[in-house]
Amino acid sequence: MKILSKARISAIGSYVPNKILSNHDLEQIVGTNDEWIVQRTGIQERRIAEDGEFTSDLCVKAARDLESRFHGDLEDVDMIIVCTFTPDYCTPSVSAMVQKELNISHCGTLDVNAACAGFTYGLHLANALISSGLHRKVLVIAAETMSKIIDYTDRTTCVLFGDGAGAVLVEYDQVHPSFISAHLGTEGKDGANLYCTNLSPEMDGMELASTGFLVQNGREVYKWAVNTIPAGVASLMQGSGLCIDEVNWFVPHSSNLRMISAISEKCEVPLERMLNSLVNYGNTSSATIPLALDQGVLDGMIRAGDKVLIYGFGGGLTHCGLLLDWGIGY
Ligand SMILES: CC(C)(COP(=O)(O)OP(=O)(O)OC[C@H]1O[C@@H](n2cnc3c(N)ncnc32)[C@H](O)[C@@H]1OP(=O)(O)O)[C@@H](O)C(=O)NCCC(=O)NCCS
């Protein structure tokens, strides 16, 4: 659907922990090898938070990076949205902890859990809050400490995931609004294909492994994503009035390079126009898209006015795509 927008993405920042976990490191702790991981996923290494480093810490560092690079004044932010499914606590929310650390006095705080689609859902909300006139300046941060919920004896999942954070500022702007069209949906009936339990180890009569670790049926998630995302992109483009050739950059969720290639082929977007953060950071869930966007900005690839298609998908099973008129640099 084409959407009303009076909001512009005006700044970006990111942070990844220092500690690197390479494929060769993983060979020492689980029955895997570099060749298998690279061939099946494209991932070479990922970043891992320290034991005492949590999602709120990553969020604050990403926000400070944004603040220092764009001289963005965060004092008048009136809403902080943190997109995560690996919060420090059930409550207080990560966004409330970030508000405290950034010392922003007059703002609302809200955590959004849409797993790997979190960032696109968070941005969609930020646009709605600003375009409706309710808010003026929203800080959206997507951050995950996946390493805290990964079972490092399960080779089918532990090679895929890493930790990281990305932050963007969304501000009221009627002249250069960023949001062109959106498409989103959920396949709740297939939620058991990618889950992490806490209190309730049952879903639709299916008993879920109540270990507190992430569990997935990789093949089913793969099949769902490579069918659902191209259909979503077609709908998104139809609603926008633009054609796919007019999209400068396509940034799908960085889950797996083989999935990205299949999506590229089905959507008829060449890989040269696609950006990912997978090779060096692995799948950082909600953070993959802002990490890839920030690298694109730092490399001088994404510029003001570019049409940027972002598409998050994952646990839930949720998905959300947005077509953007890139706003940083106007
Ligand atoms: C996880 C994924 C890479 C597995 O690839 P696959 O081709 O489906 O592999 P399979 O699960 O069929 O396993 C094939 C073989 O490799 C083995 N294997 C699994 N993980 C391995 C690893 N890390 N290292 C070495 N071998 C591994 C399996 O045990 C199996 O061996 P077998 O044939 O002797 O039984 C793939 O399914 C995938 O990427 N799915 C999407 C996951 C995802 O991105 N989720 C997040 C979405 S947000």
mmCIF file of C-alpha atoms and ligand atoms in Angstrom:
data_model
loop_
_atom_site.group_PDB
_atom_site.id
_atom_site.type_symbol
_atom_site.label_atom_id
_atom_site.label_comp_id
_atom_site.label_asym_id
_atom_site.label_seq_id
_atom_site.Cartn_x
_atom_site.Cartn_y
_atom_site.Cartn_z
ATOM 1 C CA MET A 1 0.000 0.000 0.000
ATOM 2 C CA LYS A 2 1.062 3.561 -0.701
ATOM 3 C CA ILE A 3 1.412 5.370 2.602
ATOM 4 C CA LEU A 4 1.043 8.862 3.944
ATOM 5 C CA SER A 5 4.368 10.200 5.137
ATOM 6 C CA LYS A 6 5.480 13.403 6.785
ATOM 7 C CA ALA A 7 8.594 11.803 8.247
ATOM 8 C CA ARG A 8 12.210 11.677 7.091
ATOM 9 C CA ILE A 9 15.031 9.391 8.127
ATOM 10 C CA SER A 10 17.685 11.977 9.009
ATOM 11 C CA ALA A 11 20.583 10.133 10.696
ATOM 12 C CA ILE A 12 22.008 6.658 11.222
ATOM 13 C CA GLY A 13 24.541 4.947 13.498
ATOM 14 C CA SER A 14 25.597 1.440 14.455
ATOM 15 C CA TYR A 15 27.640 -0.643 16.850
ATOM 16 C CA VAL A 16 28.973 -4.199 16.957
ATOM 17 C CA PRO A 17 30.841 -5.806 19.881
ATOM 18 C CA ASN A 18 34.619 -6.173 19.524
ATOM 19 C CA LYS A 19 34.809 -9.929 20.043
ATOM 20 C CA ILE A 20 34.968 -11.882 16.735
ATOM 21 C CA LEU A 21 33.769 -15.483 16.412
ATOM 22 C CA SER A 22 35.073 -16.855 13.093
ATOM 23 C CA ASN A 23 34.079 -20.065 11.321
ATOM 24 C CA HIS A 24 37.453 -21.492 12.344
ATOM 25 C CA ASP A 25 36.695 -20.639 15.994
ATOM 26 C CA LEU A 26 33.382 -22.506 15.662
ATOM 27 C CA GLU A 27 35.227 -25.559 14.301
ATOM 28 C CA GLN A 28 36.830 -25.814 17.762
ATOM 29 C CA ILE A 29 33.535 -25.885 19.658
ATOM 30 C CA VAL A 30 31.005 -27.741 17.464
ATOM 31 C CA GLY A 31 31.043 -30.269 14.596
ATOM 32 C CA THR A 32 31.201 -27.867 11.680
ATOM 33 C CA ASN A 33 33.687 -26.463 9.190
ATOM 34 C CA ASP A 34 34.382 -23.235 7.354
ATOM 35 C CA GLU A 35 33.596 -24.718 3.937
ATOM 36 C CA TRP A 36 30.110 -25.925 4.988
ATOM 37 C CA ILE A 37 29.221 -22.605 6.603
ATOM 38 C CA VAL A 38 30.460 -20.453 3.702
ATOM 39 C CA GLN A 39 28.852 -22.645 1.064
ATOM 40 C CA ARG A 40 25.458 -22.936 2.812
ATOM 41 C CA THR A 41 25.213 -19.444 4.318
ATOM 42 C CA GLY A 42 27.960 -17.072 3.096
ATOM 43 C CA ILE A 43 28.865 -16.165 6.702
ATOM 44 C CA GLN A 44 32.566 -15.843 7.607
ATOM 45 C CA GLU A 45 32.438 -14.384 11.091
ATOM 46 C CA ARG A 46 30.114 -12.812 13.645
ATOM 47 C CA ARG A 47 30.475 -10.500 16.681
ATOM 48 C CA ILE A 48 29.714 -11.707 20.193
ATOM 49 C CA ALA A 49 28.836 -9.522 23.202
ATOM 50 C CA GLU A 50 30.858 -9.898 26.406
ATOM 51 C CA ASP A 51 29.170 -11.780 29.275
ATOM 52 C CA GLY A 52 28.247 -8.511 30.971
ATOM 53 C CA GLU A 53 27.259 -6.719 27.767
ATOM 54 C CA PHE A 54 23.525 -6.675 26.997
ATOM 55 C CA THR A 55 21.148 -5.401 24.307
ATOM 56 C CA SER A 56 20.631 -2.026 26.028
ATOM 57 C CA ASP A 57 24.434 -1.473 26.003
ATOM 58 C CA LEU A 58 24.556 -2.091 22.234
ATOM 59 C CA CYS A 59 21.590 0.284 21.730
ATOM 60 C CA VAL A 60 23.250 3.123 23.635
ATOM 61 C CA LYS A 61 26.499 2.727 21.661
ATOM 62 C CA ALA A 62 24.643 2.749 18.324
ATOM 63 C CA ALA A 63 22.721 5.880 19.377
ATOM 64 C CA ARG A 64 25.936 7.615 20.471
ATOM 65 C CA ASP A 65 27.536 6.720 17.128
ATOM 66 C CA LEU A 66 24.561 8.336 15.349
ATOM 67 C CA GLU A 67 24.782 11.398 17.592
ATOM 68 C CA SER A 68 28.498 11.942 17.006
ATOM 69 C CA ARG A 69 28.493 11.375 13.233
ATOM 70 C CA PHE A 70 25.396 13.394 12.379
ATOM 71 C CA HIS A 71 25.566 15.955 15.207
ATOM 72 C CA GLY A 72 22.004 14.759 15.796
ATOM 73 C CA ASP A 73 20.502 16.401 18.820
ATOM 74 C CA LEU A 74 18.756 13.622 20.743
ATOM 75 C CA GLU A 75 17.533 15.853 23.585
ATOM 76 C CA ASP A 76 14.188 16.552 21.908
ATOM 77 C CA VAL A 77 13.482 12.968 20.853
ATOM 78 C CA ASP A 78 9.889 12.359 21.962
ATOM 79 C CA MET A 79 9.729 8.573 21.488
ATOM 80 C CA ILE A 80 12.308 5.796 21.614
ATOM 81 C CA ILE A 81 11.381 2.550 19.867
ATOM 82 C CA VAL A 82 13.719 -0.385 20.474
ATOM 83 C CA CYS A 83 13.217 -3.381 18.185
ATOM 84 C CA THR A 84 14.517 -6.546 19.807
ATOM 85 C CA PHE A 85 13.597 -10.043 20.878
ATOM 86 C CA THR A 86 16.653 -10.405 23.115
ATOM 87 C CA PRO A 87 15.882 -7.778 25.795
ATOM 88 C CA ASP A 88 17.962 -7.465 28.975
ATOM 89 C CA TYR A 89 14.795 -8.051 31.045
ATOM 90 C CA CYS A 90 11.043 -8.586 30.528
ATOM 91 C CA THR A 91 10.716 -5.249 32.306
ATOM 92 C CA PRO A 92 12.093 -2.591 32.442
ATOM 93 C CA SER A 93 12.028 -2.453 28.665
ATOM 94 C CA VAL A 94 15.247 -1.915 26.745
ATOM 95 C CA SER A 95 13.883 1.410 25.468
ATOM 96 C CA ALA A 96 13.341 2.606 29.067
ATOM 97 C CA MET A 97 16.934 1.658 29.917
ATOM 98 C CA VAL A 98 18.149 3.534 26.837
ATOM 99 C CA GLN A 99 16.128 6.613 27.853
ATOM 100 C CA LYS A 100 17.874 6.575 31.211
ATOM 101 C CA GLU A 101 21.368 6.217 29.720
ATOM 102 C CA LEU A 102 20.820 8.887 27.051
ATOM 103 C CA ASN A 103 19.179 11.120 29.659
ATOM 104 C CA ILE A 104 16.321 12.190 27.381
ATOM 105 C CA SER A 105 13.814 13.693 29.775
ATOM 106 C CA HIS A 106 10.496 14.024 27.947
ATOM 107 C CA CYS A 107 10.003 10.958 25.814
ATOM 108 C CA GLY A 108 7.906 7.828 25.565
ATOM 109 C CA THR A 109 9.557 4.432 25.305
ATOM 110 C CA LEU A 110 8.370 1.267 23.615
ATOM 111 C CA ASP A 111 9.923 -2.112 22.757
ATOM 112 C CA VAL A 112 8.758 -3.883 19.590
ATOM 113 C CA ASN A 113 9.178 -7.631 19.197
ATOM 114 C CA ALA A 114 8.810 -8.699 15.585
ATOM 115 C CA ALA A 115 12.034 -10.760 15.656
ATOM 116 C CA CYS A 116 14.047 -10.288 12.440
ATOM 117 C CA ALA A 117 11.321 -8.040 10.997
ATOM 118 C CA GLY A 118 11.619 -5.746 14.026
ATOM 119 C CA PHE A 119 13.469 -2.869 12.386
ATOM 120 C CA THR A 120 11.051 -2.505 9.480
ATOM 121 C CA TYR A 121 8.060 -2.731 11.862
ATOM 122 C CA GLY A 122 9.700 -0.129 14.126
ATOM 123 C CA LEU A 123 10.279 2.254 11.224
ATOM 124 C CA HIS A 124 6.703 1.742 10.012
ATOM 125 C CA LEU A 125 5.469 2.715 13.498
ATOM 126 C CA ALA A 126 7.785 5.736 13.674
ATOM 127 C CA ASN A 127 6.409 7.015 10.366
ATOM 128 C CA ALA A 128 2.834 6.507 11.606
ATOM 129 C CA LEU A 129 3.483 8.325 14.897
ATOM 130 C CA ILE A 130 5.045 11.319 13.152
ATOM 131 C CA SER A 131 2.780 11.502 10.097
ATOM 132 C CA SER A 132 -0.317 11.416 12.317
ATOM 133 C CA GLY A 133 0.976 14.513 14.112
ATOM 134 C CA LEU A 134 1.370 12.772 17.489
ATOM 135 C CA HIS A 135 5.177 12.867 17.574
ATOM 136 C CA ARG A 136 7.986 14.926 16.016
ATOM 137 C CA LYS A 137 11.213 13.004 16.497
ATOM 138 C CA VAL A 138 11.517 9.252 16.998
ATOM 139 C CA LEU A 139 14.697 7.293 17.668
ATOM 140 C CA VAL A 140 14.413 3.746 16.293
ATOM 141 C CA ILE A 141 17.054 1.267 17.447
ATOM 142 C CA ALA A 142 17.279 -2.380 16.406
ATOM 143 C CA ALA A 143 19.616 -4.450 18.549
ATOM 144 C CA GLU A 144 20.171 -8.071 19.479
ATOM 145 C CA THR A 145 22.428 -10.144 21.667
ATOM 146 C CA MET A 146 21.625 -13.398 19.878
ATOM 147 C CA SER A 147 24.624 -15.072 21.530
ATOM 148 C CA LYS A 148 22.667 -15.072 24.826
ATOM 149 C CA ILE A 149 19.941 -17.344 23.371
ATOM 150 C CA ILE A 150 22.069 -19.542 21.134
ATOM 151 C CA ASP A 151 22.871 -23.137 22.026
ATOM 152 C CA TYR A 152 26.531 -23.487 20.996
ATOM 153 C CA THR A 153 26.161 -27.287 20.897
ATOM 154 C CA ASP A 154 23.485 -27.037 18.147
ATOM 155 C CA ARG A 155 25.444 -26.701 14.904
ATOM 156 C CA THR A 156 22.316 -26.081 12.842
ATOM 157 C CA THR A 157 21.698 -22.707 14.532
ATOM 158 C CA CYS A 158 24.878 -21.541 16.273
ATOM 159 C CA VAL A 159 26.795 -20.919 13.036
ATOM 160 C CA LEU A 160 24.136 -18.506 11.774
ATOM 161 C CA PHE A 161 23.723 -15.793 14.398
ATOM 162 C CA GLY A 162 25.653 -12.834 15.813
ATOM 163 C CA ASP A 163 25.210 -9.656 17.879
ATOM 164 C CA GLY A 164 24.891 -6.026 16.743
ATOM 165 C CA ALA A 165 22.838 -2.821 16.729
ATOM 166 C CA GLY A 166 21.744 -0.070 14.345
ATOM 167 C CA ALA A 167 19.944 3.211 15.097
ATOM 168 C CA VAL A 168 18.113 5.742 12.930
ATOM 169 C CA LEU A 169 16.501 9.067 13.678
ATOM 170 C CA VAL A 170 13.111 9.792 12.096
ATOM 171 C CA GLU A 171 11.952 13.438 12.102
ATOM 172 C CA TYR A 172 8.935 15.448 10.995
ATOM 173 C CA ASP A 173 9.543 16.656 7.412
ATOM 174 C CA GLN A 174 6.811 17.373 4.867
ATOM 175 C CA VAL A 175 9.242 18.391 2.121
ATOM 176 C CA HIS A 176 11.295 15.211 1.854
ATOM 177 C CA PRO A 177 9.232 12.396 3.393
ATOM 178 C CA SER A 178 11.031 9.046 3.362
ATOM 179 C CA PHE A 179 8.197 6.529 3.352
ATOM 180 C CA ILE A 180 6.654 5.599 -0.013
ATOM 181 C CA SER A 181 4.927 2.241 0.449
ATOM 182 C CA ALA A 182 4.668 -0.681 2.864
ATOM 183 C CA HIS A 183 3.681 -4.332 2.839
ATOM 184 C CA LEU A 184 3.513 -6.528 5.914
ATOM 185 C CA GLY A 185 2.011 -9.732 7.247
ATOM 186 C CA THR A 186 2.325 -12.651 9.628
ATOM 187 C CA GLU A 187 2.034 -16.424 9.315
ATOM 188 C CA GLY A 188 1.327 -17.125 12.998
ATOM 189 C CA LYS A 189 0.375 -20.737 12.339
ATOM 190 C CA ASP A 190 3.994 -21.479 11.390
ATOM 191 C CA GLY A 191 5.518 -19.768 14.431
ATOM 192 C CA ALA A 192 6.852 -23.081 15.762
ATOM 193 C CA ASN A 193 9.358 -23.160 12.888
ATOM 194 C CA LEU A 194 11.473 -20.505 14.660
ATOM 195 C CA TYR A 195 11.014 -19.954 18.376
ATOM 196 C CA CYS A 196 12.567 -19.323 21.770
ATOM 197 C CA THR A 197 10.441 -20.193 24.817
ATOM 198 C CA ASN A 198 10.220 -18.622 28.225
ATOM 199 C CA LEU A 199 7.103 -19.430 30.264
ATOM 200 C CA SER A 200 4.900 -21.373 27.902
ATOM 201 C CA PRO A 201 6.482 -24.351 26.154
ATOM 202 C CA GLU A 202 3.409 -25.155 24.071
ATOM 203 C CA MET A 203 2.004 -23.778 20.866
ATOM 204 C CA ASP A 204 -1.070 -25.083 19.052
ATOM 205 C CA GLY A 205 -0.694 -28.427 20.784
ATOM 206 C CA MET A 206 2.939 -28.716 19.707
ATOM 207 C CA GLU A 207 5.367 -29.178 22.511
ATOM 208 C CA LEU A 208 8.286 -26.766 22.157
ATOM 209 C CA ALA A 209 11.718 -27.434 23.597
ATOM 210 C CA SER A 210 11.715 -25.331 26.751
ATOM 211 C CA THR A 211 15.426 -24.651 26.912
ATOM 212 C CA GLY A 212 15.453 -20.873 26.584
ATOM 213 C CA PHE A 213 17.524 -21.292 23.412
ATOM 214 C CA LEU A 214 16.573 -20.424 19.848
ATOM 215 C CA VAL A 215 15.232 -23.429 17.944
ATOM 216 C CA GLN A 216 14.472 -23.491 14.250
ATOM 217 C CA ASN A 217 13.389 -25.681 11.402
ATOM 218 C CA GLY A 218 15.808 -24.114 8.920
ATOM 219 C CA ARG A 219 14.399 -25.757 5.814
ATOM 220 C CA GLU A 220 10.828 -24.620 6.501
ATOM 221 C CA VAL A 221 11.926 -21.049 7.299
ATOM 222 C CA TYR A 222 13.977 -21.030 4.102
ATOM 223 C CA LYS A 223 11.043 -22.171 1.944
ATOM 224 C CA TRP A 224 8.647 -19.697 3.583
ATOM 225 C CA ALA A 225 11.001 -16.746 3.105
ATOM 226 C CA VAL A 226 11.947 -17.355 -0.524
ATOM 227 C CA ASN A 227 8.248 -17.505 -1.460
ATOM 228 C CA THR A 228 6.804 -14.856 0.851
ATOM 229 C CA ILE A 229 9.337 -12.066 0.331
ATOM 230 C CA PRO A 230 9.199 -11.892 -3.492
ATOM 231 C CA ALA A 231 5.369 -11.843 -3.329
ATOM 232 C CA GLY A 232 5.589 -9.063 -0.724
ATOM 233 C CA VAL A 233 8.026 -7.089 -2.874
ATOM 234 C CA ALA A 234 5.666 -7.339 -5.866
ATOM 235 C CA SER A 235 2.800 -6.000 -3.758
ATOM 236 C CA LEU A 236 4.970 -3.243 -2.280
ATOM 237 C CA MET A 237 6.100 -2.100 -5.724
ATOM 238 C CA GLN A 238 2.564 -2.188 -7.090
ATOM 239 C CA GLY A 239 1.409 0.079 -4.262
ATOM 240 C CA SER A 240 4.266 2.516 -4.853
ATOM 241 C CA GLY A 241 3.626 3.345 -8.514
ATOM 242 C CA LEU A 242 7.341 2.715 -9.210
ATOM 243 C CA CYS A 243 8.892 -0.236 -10.998
ATOM 244 C CA ILE A 244 11.590 -2.463 -9.554
ATOM 245 C CA ASP A 245 14.214 -1.076 -11.975
ATOM 246 C CA GLU A 246 13.826 2.296 -10.263
ATOM 247 C CA VAL A 247 14.959 0.832 -6.923
ATOM 248 C CA ASN A 248 18.600 1.808 -6.328
ATOM 249 C CA TRP A 249 19.237 -0.525 -3.386
ATOM 250 C CA PHE A 250 17.458 -3.598 -2.085
ATOM 251 C CA VAL A 251 18.350 -4.538 1.494
ATOM 252 C CA PRO A 252 16.571 -7.723 2.572
ATOM 253 C CA HIS A 253 17.129 -9.188 6.031
ATOM 254 C CA SER A 254 20.604 -10.806 6.087
ATOM 255 C CA SER A 255 19.672 -14.365 6.987
ATOM 256 C CA ASN A 256 21.648 -16.371 4.477
ATOM 257 C CA LEU A 257 23.383 -15.521 1.176
ATOM 258 C CA ARG A 258 21.695 -18.428 -0.620
ATOM 259 C CA MET A 259 18.307 -17.045 0.443
ATOM 260 C CA ILE A 260 19.336 -13.551 -0.676
ATOM 261 C CA SER A 261 20.353 -14.919 -4.112
ATOM 262 C CA ALA A 262 17.055 -16.781 -4.483
ATOM 263 C CA ILE A 263 15.134 -13.614 -3.494
ATOM 264 C CA SER A 264 17.273 -11.543 -5.900
ATOM 265 C CA GLU A 265 16.438 -13.876 -8.768
ATOM 266 C CA LYS A 266 12.707 -14.001 -8.033
ATOM 267 C CA CYS A 267 12.464 -10.218 -7.560
ATOM 268 C CA GLU A 268 14.620 -9.551 -10.629
ATOM 269 C CA VAL A 269 16.995 -7.288 -8.714
ATOM 270 C CA PRO A 270 20.651 -8.028 -9.566
ATOM 271 C CA LEU A 271 22.899 -8.881 -6.618
ATOM 272 C CA GLU A 272 25.011 -5.765 -7.399
ATOM 273 C CA ARG A 273 22.071 -3.638 -6.230
ATOM 274 C CA MET A 274 21.603 -5.597 -2.995
ATOM 275 C CA LEU A 275 23.331 -4.862 0.306
ATOM 276 C CA ASN A 276 23.795 -7.154 3.281
ATOM 277 C CA SER A 277 25.633 -7.301 6.595
ATOM 278 C CA LEU A 278 25.900 -11.078 6.644
ATOM 279 C CA VAL A 279 29.478 -11.957 5.743
ATOM 280 C CA ASN A 280 31.151 -10.234 8.714
ATOM 281 C CA TYR A 281 28.325 -10.121 11.246
ATOM 282 C CA GLY A 282 26.133 -13.187 10.534
ATOM 283 C CA ASN A 283 22.387 -12.996 11.125
ATOM 284 C CA THR A 284 21.931 -10.271 13.776
ATOM 285 C CA SER A 285 18.117 -10.557 13.504
ATOM 286 C CA SER A 286 16.455 -7.107 13.666
ATOM 287 C CA ALA A 287 19.856 -5.373 13.373
ATOM 288 C CA THR A 288 20.904 -6.798 9.980
ATOM 289 C CA ILE A 289 19.130 -4.153 7.890
ATOM 290 C CA PRO A 290 20.346 -1.014 9.717
ATOM 291 C CA LEU A 291 23.880 -2.489 9.831
ATOM 292 C CA ALA A 292 23.820 -2.983 6.041
ATOM 293 C CA LEU A 293 22.285 0.469 5.484
ATOM 294 C CA ASP A 294 24.918 2.129 7.648
ATOM 295 C CA GLN A 295 27.727 0.389 5.774
ATOM 296 C CA GLY A 296 26.123 1.554 2.513
ATOM 297 C CA VAL A 297 26.105 5.137 3.823
ATOM 298 C CA LEU A 298 29.709 4.937 5.075
ATOM 299 C CA ASP A 299 30.836 3.534 1.698
ATOM 300 C CA GLY A 300 29.107 6.433 -0.115
ATOM 301 C CA MET A 301 26.763 4.047 -1.928
ATOM 302 C CA ILE A 302 23.380 5.113 -0.519
ATOM 303 C CA ARG A 303 22.652 8.802 -1.127
ATOM 304 C CA ALA A 304 19.798 11.236 -0.529
ATOM 305 C CA GLY A 305 16.935 10.598 -2.918
ATOM 306 C CA ASP A 306 17.884 6.972 -3.647
ATOM 307 C CA LYS A 307 14.975 4.577 -3.675
ATOM 308 C CA VAL A 308 15.817 1.981 -1.031
ATOM 309 C CA LEU A 309 13.756 -1.168 -0.552
ATOM 310 C CA ILE A 310 14.149 -2.846 2.843
ATOM 311 C CA TYR A 311 12.460 -6.128 3.794
ATOM 312 C CA GLY A 312 12.580 -7.796 7.220
ATOM 313 C CA PHE A 313 11.341 -11.342 7.858
ATOM 314 C CA GLY A 314 11.703 -14.000 10.535
ATOM 315 C CA GLY A 315 10.291 -15.341 13.825
ATOM 316 C CA GLY A 316 6.547 -15.109 14.182
ATOM 317 C CA LEU A 317 6.620 -15.752 11.273
ATOM 318 C CA THR A 318 6.519 -12.025 10.564
ATOM 319 C CA HIS A 319 7.516 -9.956 7.577
ATOM 320 C CA CYS A 320 7.479 -6.249 6.729
ATOM 321 C CA GLY A 321 8.850 -4.399 3.716
ATOM 322 C CA LEU A 322 9.175 -0.651 3.154
ATOM 323 C CA LEU A 323 10.077 1.355 0.074
ATOM 324 C CA LEU A 324 12.004 4.461 1.126
ATOM 325 C CA ASP A 325 13.125 7.703 -0.423
ATOM 326 C CA TRP A 326 16.482 7.877 1.365
ATOM 327 C CA GLY A 327 16.399 10.978 3.533
ATOM 328 C CA ILE A 328 19.899 11.382 4.960
ATOM 329 C CA GLY A 329 21.799 14.143 3.186
ATOM 330 C CA TYR A 330 18.904 16.392 2.120
HETATM 331 C C1 LIG B 1 20.186 -23.748 8.284
HETATM 332 C C2 LIG B 1 20.532 -24.025 6.824
HETATM 333 C C3 LIG B 1 21.774 -23.274 6.429
HETATM 334 C C4 LIG B 1 20.775 -25.523 6.673
HETATM 335 O O1 LIG B 1 21.043 -25.826 5.310
HETATM 336 P P1 LIG B 1 20.385 -27.113 4.637
HETATM 337 O O2 LIG B 1 20.914 -27.177 3.276
HETATM 338 O O3 LIG B 1 18.904 -26.998 4.821
HETATM 339 O O4 LIG B 1 21.005 -28.249 5.493
HETATM 340 P P2 LIG B 1 20.261 -29.437 6.282
HETATM 341 O O5 LIG B 1 19.625 -28.907 7.524
HETATM 342 O O6 LIG B 1 19.409 -30.197 5.329
HETATM 343 O O7 LIG B 1 21.501 -30.300 6.666
HETATM 344 C C5 LIG B 1 22.315 -30.935 5.677
HETATM 345 C C6 LIG B 1 23.420 -31.691 6.376
HETATM 346 O O8 LIG B 1 24.344 -30.750 6.951
HETATM 347 C C7 LIG B 1 24.490 -31.042 8.342
HETATM 348 N N1 LIG B 1 24.736 -29.778 9.044
HETATM 349 C C8 LIG B 1 23.810 -28.947 9.607
HETATM 350 N N2 LIG B 1 24.447 -27.892 10.153
HETATM 351 C C9 LIG B 1 25.774 -28.060 9.926
HETATM 352 C C10 LIG B 1 26.903 -27.308 10.241
HETATM 353 N N3 LIG B 1 26.836 -26.144 10.906
HETATM 354 N N4 LIG B 1 28.107 -27.781 9.840
HETATM 355 C C11 LIG B 1 28.232 -28.928 9.176
HETATM 356 N N5 LIG B 1 27.174 -29.695 8.851
HETATM 357 C C12 LIG B 1 25.962 -29.266 9.217
HETATM 358 C C13 LIG B 1 23.200 -31.702 8.747
HETATM 359 O O9 LIG B 1 23.379 -32.474 9.919
HETATM 360 C C14 LIG B 1 22.920 -32.544 7.537
HETATM 361 O O10 LIG B 1 23.715 -33.692 7.574
HETATM 362 P P3 LIG B 1 23.135 -35.129 7.094
HETATM 363 O O11 LIG B 1 22.821 -34.939 5.650
HETATM 364 O O12 LIG B 1 24.254 -36.049 7.380
HETATM 365 O O13 LIG B 1 21.920 -35.357 7.931
HETATM 366 C C15 LIG B 1 19.339 -23.628 5.912
HETATM 367 O O14 LIG B 1 18.246 -24.475 6.115
HETATM 368 C C16 LIG B 1 18.921 -22.235 6.131
HETATM 369 O O15 LIG B 1 19.659 -21.303 5.918
HETATM 370 N N6 LIG B 1 17.663 -22.008 6.546
HETATM 371 C C17 LIG B 1 17.191 -20.702 6.866
HETATM 372 C C18 LIG B 1 17.592 -20.387 8.255
HETATM 373 C C19 LIG B 1 17.494 -18.944 8.562
HETATM 374 O O16 LIG B 1 18.040 -18.135 7.876
HETATM 375 N N7 LIG B 1 16.791 -18.628 9.639
HETATM 376 C C20 LIG B 1 16.639 -17.313 10.110
HETATM 377 C C21 LIG B 1 15.587 -16.650 9.339
HETATM 378 S S1 LIG B 1 15.255 -15.139 10.068
#
